[in-house]
mmCIF file of C-alpha atoms in Angstrom:
data_model
loop_
_atom_site.group_PDB
_atom_site.id
_atom_site.type_symbol
_atom_site.label_atom_id
_atom_site.label_comp_id
_atom_site.label_asym_id
_atom_site.label_seq_id
_atom_site.Cartn_x
_atom_site.Cartn_y
_atom_site.Cartn_z
ATOM 1 C CA MET V 270 -6.489 13.446 -13.402
ATOM 2 C CA LEU V 271 -6.355 15.409 -16.670
ATOM 3 C CA SER V 272 -2.864 16.535 -18.083
ATOM 4 C CA VAL V 273 -2.150 18.538 -20.999
ATOM 5 C CA LEU V 274 1.308 18.844 -22.764
ATOM 6 C CA ILE V 275 2.708 22.049 -23.954
ATOM 7 C CA ARG V 276 5.509 22.233 -26.483
ATOM 8 C CA HIS V 277 7.963 24.895 -25.279
ATOM 9 C CA GLY V 278 8.063 28.428 -27.040
ATOM 10 C CA GLN V 279 10.475 29.255 -29.951
ATOM 11 C CA THR V 280 14.289 29.252 -29.574
ATOM 12 C CA ASP V 281 16.602 30.848 -32.081
ATOM 13 C CA TRP V 282 17.505 27.177 -33.052
ATOM 14 C CA ASN V 283 13.818 26.524 -33.835
ATOM 15 C CA LEU V 284 13.858 29.828 -35.880
ATOM 16 C CA GLU V 285 16.917 28.584 -37.775
ATOM 17 C CA ARG V 286 15.664 25.151 -37.993
ATOM 18 C CA ARG V 287 18.460 23.361 -36.328
ATOM 19 C CA LEU V 288 18.000 20.053 -34.604
ATOM 20 C CA GLN V 289 17.903 20.868 -30.866
ATOM 21 C CA GLY V 290 17.431 17.684 -28.885
ATOM 22 C CA SER V 291 18.959 17.501 -25.639
ATOM 23 C CA SER V 292 20.925 20.780 -25.929
ATOM 24 C CA ASP V 293 19.931 23.537 -23.493
ATOM 25 C CA ILE V 294 18.907 26.276 -25.837
ATOM 26 C CA PRO V 295 16.912 29.235 -24.203
ATOM 27 C CA LEU V 296 13.515 30.597 -25.456
ATOM 28 C CA ASN V 297 13.725 33.805 -27.454
ATOM 29 C CA ASP V 298 11.389 36.814 -27.220
ATOM 30 C CA THR V 299 8.842 35.135 -29.733
ATOM 31 C CA GLY V 300 9.017 31.976 -27.548
ATOM 32 C CA ARG V 301 8.100 33.928 -24.367
ATOM 33 C CA ALA V 302 5.131 35.528 -26.123
ATOM 34 C CA GLN V 303 4.106 32.142 -27.271
ATOM 35 C CA ALA V 304 4.201 30.913 -23.591
ATOM 36 C CA GLN V 305 2.029 33.725 -22.588
ATOM 37 C CA GLU V 306 -0.471 32.947 -25.291
ATOM 38 C CA ALA V 307 -0.485 29.114 -24.324
ATOM 39 C CA ALA V 308 -1.432 30.331 -20.760
ATOM 40 C CA LEU V 309 -4.430 32.104 -22.248
ATOM 41 C CA ASN V 310 -5.237 29.032 -23.910
ATOM 42 C CA LEU V 311 -5.051 26.848 -20.818
ATOM 43 C CA ARG V 312 -7.289 29.515 -19.028
ATOM 44 C CA GLU V 313 -10.027 29.017 -21.725
ATOM 45 C CA TYR V 314 -9.500 25.145 -21.740
ATOM 46 C CA ALA V 315 -10.221 25.231 -18.017
ATOM 47 C CA HIS V 316 -13.638 27.166 -18.609
ATOM 48 C CA ILE V 317 -14.692 24.537 -21.172
ATOM 49 C CA GLN V 318 -14.049 21.750 -18.547
ATOM 50 C CA GLN V 319 -16.042 23.639 -15.943
ATOM 51 C CA GLU V 320 -18.996 23.316 -18.210
ATOM 52 C CA THR V 321 -19.291 19.747 -17.243
ATOM 53 C CA ASP V 322 -17.114 19.609 -14.202
ATOM 54 C CA PRO V 323 -17.677 22.932 -12.216
ATOM 55 C CA GLY V 324 -14.901 22.113 -9.775
ATOM 56 C CA PHE V 325 -12.292 21.622 -12.459
ATOM 57 C CA THR V 326 -9.063 23.505 -11.828
ATOM 58 C CA TRP V 327 -5.429 23.270 -12.807
ATOM 59 C CA HIS V 328 -3.175 22.102 -9.872
ATOM 60 C CA GLY V 329 0.203 23.063 -11.182
ATOM 61 C CA VAL V 330 2.816 22.955 -13.661
ATOM 62 C CA VAL V 331 5.768 20.263 -14.131
ATOM 63 C CA THR V 332 8.551 20.747 -16.741
ATOM 64 C CA SER V 333 11.330 19.076 -18.583
ATOM 65 C CA PRO V 334 14.727 20.297 -16.933
ATOM 66 C CA LEU V 335 15.741 22.059 -20.326
ATOM 67 C CA SER V 336 15.617 25.720 -19.861
ATOM 68 C CA ARG V 337 13.447 26.383 -22.722
ATOM 69 C CA ALA V 338 10.609 24.043 -21.279
ATOM 70 C CA ALA V 339 11.404 25.255 -17.710
ATOM 71 C CA GLU V 340 10.933 29.014 -18.721
ATOM 72 C CA THR V 341 7.759 28.116 -20.706
ATOM 73 C CA GLY V 342 6.280 26.395 -17.628
ATOM 74 C CA GLN V 343 7.294 29.349 -15.352
ATOM 75 C CA ILE V 344 5.591 31.739 -17.592
ATOM 76 C CA ILE V 345 2.339 29.834 -17.804
ATOM 77 C CA ALA V 346 2.575 29.071 -13.911
ATOM 78 C CA ASP V 347 2.859 32.780 -13.337
ATOM 79 C CA GLU V 348 -0.047 33.961 -15.570
ATOM 80 C CA LEU V 349 -2.314 31.455 -14.118
ATOM 81 C CA GLY V 350 -1.208 31.759 -10.593
ATOM 82 C CA LEU V 351 -0.143 28.283 -10.234
ATOM 83 C CA PRO V 352 2.943 26.525 -8.683
ATOM 84 C CA VAL V 353 5.666 24.879 -10.535
ATOM 85 C CA LEU V 354 5.856 21.566 -8.946
ATOM 86 C CA GLY V 355 9.285 20.454 -10.257
ATOM 87 C CA SER V 356 11.278 19.148 -13.317
ATOM 88 C CA TYR V 357 11.812 15.534 -14.218
ATOM 89 C CA GLU V 358 15.037 14.462 -16.043
ATOM 90 C CA GLY V 359 12.911 11.924 -18.131
ATOM 91 C CA LEU V 360 11.129 14.513 -19.762
ATOM 92 C CA ALA V 361 13.987 15.905 -21.621
ATOM 93 C CA GLU V 362 13.794 15.867 -25.408
ATOM 94 C CA ARG V 363 15.237 12.990 -27.261
ATOM 95 C CA SER V 364 19.060 13.221 -27.671
ATOM 96 C CA PHE V 365 20.134 13.655 -31.293
ATOM 97 C CA LYS V 366 23.852 13.450 -30.124
ATOM 98 C CA ASP V 367 26.244 14.920 -32.808
ATOM 99 C CA LEU V 368 23.433 15.951 -35.045
ATOM 100 C CA GLU V 369 22.370 18.544 -32.653
ATOM 101 C CA GLY V 370 23.025 22.199 -34.037
ATOM 102 C CA ILE V 371 23.058 21.073 -37.653
ATOM 103 C CA LYS V 372 20.286 22.606 -39.765
ATOM 104 C CA ASN V 373 17.550 20.436 -40.729
ATOM 105 C CA TYR V 374 17.017 19.206 -44.164
ATOM 106 C CA PRO V 375 15.123 16.323 -45.534
ATOM 107 C CA GLU V 376 17.769 13.867 -46.028
ATOM 108 C CA LEU V 377 18.883 14.550 -42.465
ATOM 109 C CA TRP V 378 15.256 14.193 -41.063
ATOM 110 C CA GLU V 379 14.822 10.918 -42.959
ATOM 111 C CA THR V 380 17.865 9.554 -40.979
ATOM 112 C CA VAL V 381 16.037 10.440 -37.768
ATOM 113 C CA GLU V 382 12.698 9.042 -38.859
ATOM 114 C CA ASN V 383 14.412 5.857 -39.827
ATOM 115 C CA GLU V 384 16.904 5.766 -36.866
ATOM 116 C CA THR V 385 19.855 5.308 -39.238
ATOM 117 C CA ALA V 386 21.799 7.865 -37.356
ATOM 118 C CA ASP V 387 23.384 7.635 -33.993
ATOM 119 C CA ILE V 388 20.532 9.232 -31.846
ATOM 120 C CA GLU V 389 18.789 7.971 -28.794
ATOM 121 C CA PRO V 390 16.907 4.908 -29.720
ATOM 122 C CA LEU V 391 13.188 5.475 -29.882
ATOM 123 C CA GLY V 392 12.268 2.443 -27.484
ATOM 124 C CA ASP V 393 14.799 4.022 -24.936
ATOM 125 C CA PHE V 394 13.319 7.564 -25.323
ATOM 126 C CA LEU V 395 9.747 6.390 -24.885
ATOM 127 C CA ASN V 396 10.520 4.273 -21.887
ATOM 128 C CA ARG V 397 12.228 6.925 -19.950
ATOM 129 C CA VAL V 398 9.448 9.475 -20.846
ATOM 130 C CA GLU V 399 6.776 6.991 -19.662
ATOM 131 C CA GLN V 400 8.566 6.293 -16.547
ATOM 132 C CA ALA V 401 8.860 10.162 -15.781
ATOM 133 C CA LEU V 402 5.087 10.538 -16.447
ATOM 134 C CA GLU V 403 4.383 7.389 -13.969
ATOM 135 C CA GLN V 404 6.434 9.174 -11.563
ATOM 136 C CA VAL V 405 4.552 12.416 -12.037
ATOM 137 C CA GLU V 406 1.264 10.486 -11.685
ATOM 138 C CA ALA V 407 2.605 8.990 -8.435
ATOM 139 C CA ASP V 408 3.741 12.215 -7.113
ATOM 140 C CA TYR V 409 0.508 14.003 -7.874
ATOM 141 C CA PRO V 410 -2.283 11.514 -7.956
ATOM 142 C CA GLY V 411 -5.651 12.849 -9.036
ATOM 143 C CA LYS V 412 -4.261 16.288 -10.166
ATOM 144 C CA ASN V 413 -4.728 18.335 -13.255
ATOM 145 C CA LEU V 414 -1.337 19.165 -14.543
ATOM 146 C CA ILE V 415 0.156 21.348 -17.099
ATOM 147 C CA ILE V 416 3.238 19.537 -18.543
ATOM 148 C CA ALA V 417 5.803 21.787 -20.563
ATOM 149 C CA VAL V 418 8.040 19.583 -22.601
ATOM 150 C CA HIS V 419 9.225 19.177 -26.279
ATOM 151 C CA GLY V 420 8.145 18.696 -29.878
ATOM 152 C CA MET V 421 9.544 15.153 -30.653
ATOM 153 C CA LEU V 422 8.591 14.190 -27.239
ATOM 154 C CA ILE V 423 4.994 15.096 -27.883
ATOM 155 C CA SER V 424 4.812 13.512 -31.325
ATOM 156 C CA ARG V 425 6.396 10.258 -30.514
ATOM 157 C CA LEU V 426 4.612 9.808 -27.193
ATOM 158 C CA MET V 427 1.103 10.624 -28.526
ATOM 159 C CA SER V 428 1.835 8.442 -31.664
ATOM 160 C CA SER V 429 2.761 5.289 -29.225
ATOM 161 C CA ARG V 430 -0.414 5.923 -26.955
ATOM 162 C CA THR V 431 -2.780 6.455 -29.747
ATOM 163 C CA GLY V 432 -1.481 4.046 -32.519
ATOM 164 C CA GLN V 433 -1.842 6.856 -35.031
ATOM 165 C CA LYS V 434 1.084 8.914 -36.319
ATOM 166 C CA VAL V 435 1.106 12.404 -34.591
ATOM 167 C CA PRO V 436 3.137 15.311 -36.169
ATOM 168 C CA VAL V 437 5.410 17.394 -34.088
ATOM 169 C CA PRO V 438 3.295 20.340 -32.739
ATOM 170 C CA ASP V 439 4.049 24.149 -33.231
ATOM 171 C CA ASN V 440 5.840 25.799 -30.386
ATOM 172 C CA GLY V 441 3.300 26.890 -27.565
ATOM 173 C CA THR V 442 0.807 24.019 -28.855
ATOM 174 C CA VAL V 443 -1.594 22.711 -26.303
ATOM 175 C CA THR V 444 -1.991 18.797 -26.489
ATOM 176 C CA GLU V 445 -4.283 16.863 -24.138
ATOM 177 C CA LEU V 446 -2.394 13.784 -22.967
ATOM 178 C CA ALA V 447 -3.693 10.716 -24.116
ATOM 179 C CA PRO V 448 -4.132 7.754 -21.575
ATOM 180 C CA ALA V 449 -1.217 5.614 -21.283
ATOM 181 C CA ARG V 450 -1.608 2.195 -23.132
ATOM 182 C CA ARG V 451 -1.176 -0.463 -20.426
ATOM 183 C CA ALA V 452 -1.960 -4.069 -20.021
ATOM 184 C CA SER V 453 -5.633 -4.759 -19.109
ATOM 185 C CA SER V 454 -4.477 -7.191 -16.567
ATOM 186 C CA ILE V 455 -1.407 -8.925 -15.307
ATOM 187 C CA MET V 456 -1.404 -12.009 -13.359
ATOM 188 C CA LEU V 457 1.672 -12.997 -11.286
ATOM 189 C CA ILE V 458 2.503 -16.676 -10.649
ATOM 190 C CA ARG V 459 5.348 -18.265 -8.629
ATOM 191 C CA HIS V 460 7.258 -20.940 -10.431
ATOM 192 C CA GLY V 461 6.435 -24.642 -9.508
ATOM 193 C CA GLN V 462 8.598 -26.635 -6.694
ATOM 194 C CA THR V 463 12.097 -27.363 -7.058
ATOM 195 C CA ASP V 464 14.306 -29.956 -5.057
ATOM 196 C CA TRP V 465 15.844 -26.952 -3.177
ATOM 197 C CA ASN V 466 11.978 -25.673 -2.285
ATOM 198 C CA LYS V 467 11.288 -29.250 -0.862
ATOM 199 C CA LEU V 468 14.483 -29.027 1.109
ATOM 200 C CA SER V 469 13.860 -25.533 2.316
ATOM 201 C CA LEU V 470 17.152 -24.325 1.031
ATOM 202 C CA MET V 471 17.536 -20.584 -0.032
ATOM 203 C CA GLN V 472 17.298 -20.601 -3.810
ATOM 204 C CA GLY V 473 17.614 -16.935 -4.979
ATOM 205 C CA SER V 474 19.191 -16.362 -8.293
ATOM 206 C CA SER V 475 20.536 -19.919 -8.514
ATOM 207 C CA ASP V 476 19.072 -21.620 -11.406
ATOM 208 C CA ILE V 477 17.485 -24.808 -9.995
ATOM 209 C CA PRO V 478 14.982 -26.685 -12.364
ATOM 210 C CA LEU V 479 11.532 -27.739 -11.481
ATOM 211 C CA ASN V 480 10.757 -31.309 -10.098
ATOM 212 C CA ASP V 481 8.010 -33.383 -10.976
ATOM 213 C CA THR V 482 5.807 -32.010 -8.230
ATOM 214 C CA GLY V 483 6.427 -28.608 -9.753
ATOM 215 C CA ARG V 484 5.514 -29.728 -13.164
ATOM 216 C CA SER V 485 2.321 -30.986 -11.662
ATOM 217 C CA GLN V 486 1.487 -27.794 -9.729
ATOM 218 C CA ALA V 487 1.982 -25.713 -12.927
ATOM 219 C CA ARG V 488 -0.505 -27.965 -14.756
ATOM 220 C CA ASP V 489 -2.995 -28.100 -11.846
ATOM 221 C CA THR V 490 -2.842 -24.121 -11.614
ATOM 222 C CA ALA V 491 -3.522 -23.591 -15.374
ATOM 223 C CA ARG V 492 -6.474 -26.119 -14.950
ATOM 224 C CA SER V 493 -7.835 -24.342 -12.129
ATOM 225 C CA LEU V 494 -7.627 -20.795 -13.894
ATOM 226 C CA ILE V 495 -9.182 -22.282 -16.932
ATOM 227 C CA GLU V 496 -11.969 -23.775 -14.815
ATOM 228 C CA ARG V 497 -12.480 -20.294 -13.133
ATOM 229 C CA GLY V 498 -12.797 -18.649 -16.620
ATOM 230 C CA PHE V 499 -9.478 -16.902 -16.904
ATOM 231 C CA THR V 500 -7.872 -16.409 -20.410
ATOM 232 C CA PHE V 501 -4.502 -14.846 -21.426
ATOM 233 C CA ASP V 502 -3.105 -13.194 -24.445
ATOM 234 C CA VAL V 503 0.491 -13.299 -23.427
ATOM 235 C CA VAL V 504 2.764 -15.350 -21.073
ATOM 236 C CA VAL V 505 6.158 -13.918 -19.971
ATOM 237 C CA SER V 506 8.445 -15.225 -17.290
ATOM 238 C CA SER V 507 11.771 -14.669 -15.355
ATOM 239 C CA PRO V 508 14.786 -16.117 -17.351
ATOM 240 C CA LEU V 509 15.528 -18.692 -14.591
ATOM 241 C CA SER V 510 14.611 -22.159 -15.948
ATOM 242 C CA ARG V 511 12.264 -23.038 -13.099
ATOM 243 C CA ALA V 512 10.080 -20.193 -14.102
ATOM 244 C CA GLN V 513 10.428 -20.617 -17.682
ATOM 245 C CA GLU V 514 9.364 -24.284 -17.577
ATOM 246 C CA THR V 515 6.476 -23.324 -15.337
ATOM 247 C CA ALA V 516 5.573 -20.773 -17.779
ATOM 248 C CA ASP V 517 6.009 -23.082 -20.777
ATOM 249 C CA ILE V 518 3.518 -25.580 -19.144
ATOM 250 C CA MET V 519 0.945 -23.136 -18.322
ATOM 251 C CA ALA V 520 1.093 -21.241 -21.778
ATOM 252 C CA ALA V 521 0.634 -24.669 -23.644
ATOM 253 C CA ALA V 522 -2.616 -25.154 -21.530
ATOM 254 C CA PHE V 523 -3.899 -21.840 -22.890
ATOM 255 C CA GLY V 524 -2.847 -22.493 -26.353
ATOM 256 C CA LEU V 525 0.029 -20.078 -26.118
ATOM 257 C CA THR V 526 3.868 -20.085 -26.251
ATOM 258 C CA LEU V 527 6.221 -17.988 -24.047
ATOM 259 C CA ALA V 528 6.518 -14.663 -25.398
ATOM 260 C CA GLY V 529 9.605 -13.702 -23.679
ATOM 261 C CA THR V 530 11.587 -13.321 -20.524
ATOM 262 C CA TYR V 531 12.403 -10.280 -18.170
ATOM 263 C CA GLU V 532 15.740 -10.161 -16.397
ATOM 264 C CA GLY V 533 13.963 -7.828 -13.789
ATOM 265 C CA LEU V 534 11.566 -10.783 -12.769
ATOM 266 C CA VAL V 535 14.508 -12.816 -11.378
ATOM 267 C CA GLU V 536 14.393 -13.926 -7.693
ATOM 268 C CA ARG V 537 16.066 -11.831 -5.197
ATOM 269 C CA GLY V 538 19.847 -12.698 -5.075
ATOM 270 C CA TYR V 539 20.606 -14.224 -1.561
ATOM 271 C CA GLY V 540 24.530 -14.114 -2.161
ATOM 272 C CA GLN V 541 26.193 -16.575 0.239
ATOM 273 C CA ALA V 542 23.094 -17.830 1.612
ATOM 274 C CA GLU V 543 22.094 -19.557 -1.506
ATOM 275 C CA GLY V 544 21.890 -23.465 -1.176
ATOM 276 C CA LEU V 545 21.683 -23.195 2.729
ATOM 277 C CA ASP V 546 18.939 -24.036 5.142
ATOM 278 C CA ILE V 547 19.167 -20.902 7.056
ATOM 279 C CA SER V 548 17.431 -20.122 10.292
ATOM 280 C CA ALA V 549 14.154 -18.331 10.597
ATOM 281 C CA GLU V 550 15.672 -15.368 11.979
ATOM 282 C CA ALA V 551 18.205 -15.041 9.114
ATOM 283 C CA ARG V 552 15.433 -15.511 6.649
ATOM 284 C CA ARG V 553 13.883 -12.370 7.738
ATOM 285 C CA GLU V 554 17.026 -10.308 7.544
ATOM 286 C CA PRO V 555 19.309 -12.334 5.193
ATOM 287 C CA ASP V 556 21.499 -9.357 4.350
ATOM 288 C CA ALA V 557 22.438 -9.074 8.116
ATOM 289 C CA TYR V 558 23.899 -12.504 8.196
ATOM 290 C CA TYR V 559 25.305 -13.157 4.751
ATOM 291 C CA ALA V 560 27.341 -11.227 2.097
ATOM 292 C CA GLY V 561 26.044 -10.567 -1.170
ATOM 293 C CA VAL V 562 22.342 -10.432 -0.652
ATOM 294 C CA GLU V 563 20.335 -7.955 -2.852
ATOM 295 C CA SER V 564 18.766 -5.082 -0.952
ATOM 296 C CA GLU V 565 15.084 -4.913 -0.249
ATOM 297 C CA ARG V 566 14.796 -1.707 -1.939
ATOM 298 C CA SER V 567 16.394 -3.140 -5.157
ATOM 299 C CA VAL V 568 13.754 -5.928 -5.211
ATOM 300 C CA TYR V 569 11.033 -3.651 -4.887
ATOM 301 C CA THR V 570 12.178 -1.070 -7.407
ATOM 302 C CA ARG V 571 13.262 -3.614 -10.118
ATOM 303 C CA GLY V 572 10.158 -5.605 -9.580
ATOM 304 C CA ILE V 573 7.902 -2.544 -10.161
ATOM 305 C CA GLU V 574 9.922 -1.171 -12.973
ATOM 306 C CA THR V 575 9.668 -4.451 -14.734
ATOM 307 C CA LEU V 576 5.912 -4.792 -14.257
ATOM 308 C CA ARG V 577 5.440 -1.380 -15.654
ATOM 309 C CA GLN V 578 7.435 -2.355 -18.525
ATOM 310 C CA ILE V 579 5.475 -5.329 -19.086
ATOM 311 C CA ALA V 580 2.133 -3.277 -18.971
ATOM 312 C CA ARG V 581 3.724 -0.943 -21.597
ATOM 313 C CA ASP V 582 4.814 -3.737 -23.875
ATOM 314 C CA TYR V 583 1.404 -5.398 -23.976
ATOM 315 C CA PRO V 584 -1.231 -2.321 -23.913
ATOM 316 C CA GLY V 585 -4.841 -3.816 -23.564
ATOM 317 C CA GLN V 586 -3.661 -7.540 -23.098
ATOM 318 C CA ARG V 587 -4.154 -10.128 -20.379
ATOM 319 C CA VAL V 588 -0.797 -11.051 -19.278
ATOM 320 C CA LEU V 589 0.502 -14.188 -17.280
ATOM 321 C CA ALA V 590 3.918 -13.605 -15.828
ATOM 322 C CA VAL V 591 5.879 -16.412 -13.944
ATOM 323 C CA SER V 592 8.308 -15.193 -11.387
ATOM 324 C CA HIS V 593 9.516 -16.067 -7.884
ATOM 325 C CA GLY V 594 8.124 -15.893 -4.346
ATOM 326 C CA SER V 595 10.257 -13.135 -2.711
ATOM 327 C CA LEU V 596 9.985 -10.721 -5.865
ATOM 328 C CA ILE V 597 6.163 -11.423 -6.044
ATOM 329 C CA ARG V 598 5.603 -10.863 -2.318
ATOM 330 C CA ARG V 599 7.555 -7.523 -2.427
ATOM 331 C CA ALA V 600 5.850 -6.300 -5.568
ATOM 332 C CA LEU V 601 2.342 -7.132 -4.478
ATOM 333 C CA SER V 602 3.019 -5.410 -1.087
ATOM 334 C CA ALA V 603 4.354 -2.129 -2.902
ATOM 335 C CA THR V 604 1.350 -2.096 -5.395
ATOM 336 C CA HIS V 605 -1.535 -3.104 -3.066
ATOM 337 C CA GLY V 606 -0.407 -1.104 0.065
ATOM 338 C CA TYR V 607 -0.178 -3.867 2.558
ATOM 339 C CA GLU V 608 2.373 -6.710 3.415
ATOM 340 C CA PHE V 609 1.805 -10.226 1.782
ATOM 341 C CA GLY V 610 2.834 -13.338 3.421
ATOM 342 C CA THR V 611 4.550 -16.294 1.944
ATOM 343 C CA ILE V 612 3.834 -17.084 -1.686
ATOM 344 C CA ALA V 613 3.215 -20.749 -2.391
ATOM 345 C CA ASN V 614 4.590 -22.548 -5.233
ATOM 346 C CA ALA V 615 2.451 -22.071 -8.416
ATOM 347 C CA GLU V 616 0.246 -19.637 -6.620
ATOM 348 C CA PRO V 617 -1.501 -16.872 -8.837
ATOM 349 C CA PHE V 618 -2.035 -13.334 -7.850
ATOM 350 C CA GLN V 619 -3.727 -10.435 -9.768
ATOM 351 C CA VAL V 620 -1.535 -7.126 -9.947
ATOM 352 C CA ASP V 621 -3.167 -4.048 -8.847
ATOM 353 C CA LEU V 622 -2.501 -1.892 -12.055
ATOM 354 C CA VAL V 623 -3.543 1.380 -10.374
ATOM 355 C CA GLY V 624 -1.315 0.558 -7.548
ATOM 356 C CA LEU V 625 1.449 -0.233 -9.993
ATOM 357 C CA ALA V 626 1.123 2.986 -11.942
ATOM 358 C CA ARG V 627 1.148 5.042 -8.675
ATOM 359 C CA TRP V 628 3.538 3.586 -6.611
ATOM 360 C CA ASN V 629 6.346 5.907 -5.601
ATOM 361 C CA GLU V 630 9.847 4.647 -6.000
ATOM 362 C CA ASN V 631 11.066 7.155 -3.098
ATOM 363 C CA ALA V 632 8.653 5.436 -0.644
ATOM 364 C CA GLU V 633 10.377 3.064 1.917
ATOM 365 C CA PRO V 634 9.669 -0.565 1.242
ATOM 366 C CA LEU V 635 6.936 -2.294 3.022
ATOM 367 C CA LEU V 636 8.383 -4.129 6.078
ATOM 368 C CA ASN V 637 6.318 -5.910 8.813
ATOM 369 C CA GLY V 638 3.025 -4.148 7.520
ATOM 370 C CA LYS V 639 4.453 -0.564 7.464
ATOM 371 C CA ILE V 640 6.002 1.728 4.730
#
């Protein structure tokens, strides 16, 4: 898959040097001409790619939902005979809130650069853009795409992905999308045993501590991983104490300390079933028997979103993440494409990062081996 980013053509606000952000300002005639020129450049770009890959072709155009990007994408698609595959809300420009429409000047831009003004925080902005691009990749795996978006989006995204400051490109400029900076590996480990595990009680989001067997399991798993040659750069966990203590024990074995916790790694909430020894039938469909049980889809979705966030937070690093049985089983089933069985206490599993990036949140959860 090869994707390029196109900054939309000029608008009157660009011409007047007004902060545009999420305001929906249309192209002007100069902007439309720039979009046509971008299409010519993209045709030439494809010819260059064909020198090394004779089968190279553009497969389609996706866009920001804002009209200046959508019209730019449509003009390019028409010129190249391509389909417009859709727009993605997460690809809208960064919101400058009350600053939008104000003529830009150095002091104003400094407040944007330093985030001293009330604008969309950079971290939130980049997270929604990365999530949107992950969804594009999931929707069109292996396709060569033209993505019509916005200047600050391109600048900040490319700076984040390359580690070097990238200036805001001119209107109509073609920028090759740098690969996402993701973790080199993520290993998921279920926490060690608790007394509720020992008694086969539903645990869920209840904060039940490890018992001595659980602590021993954490040490044994760490020792086994070390003997097998595994090393880690970062250890994270669910905020529940049984996961945090497991993570602390394992981190110490690798000469590390716990780097942080993620709410999204907590166990599935089992509502009124928590603390009970429920039947095998009820364990298969607890929400059919007890109130307040978190949905299957919610567990899949937040588990995948959290693992993607961890991958973005620790690019190029080997991450050990301690979580819980139901969440791990569902996350692995989604990313690997087949259903996993029971996850034992302190059992480690490698996450398929390709599956993690490509999983489509609109897919049905895996149940009984089927999507």
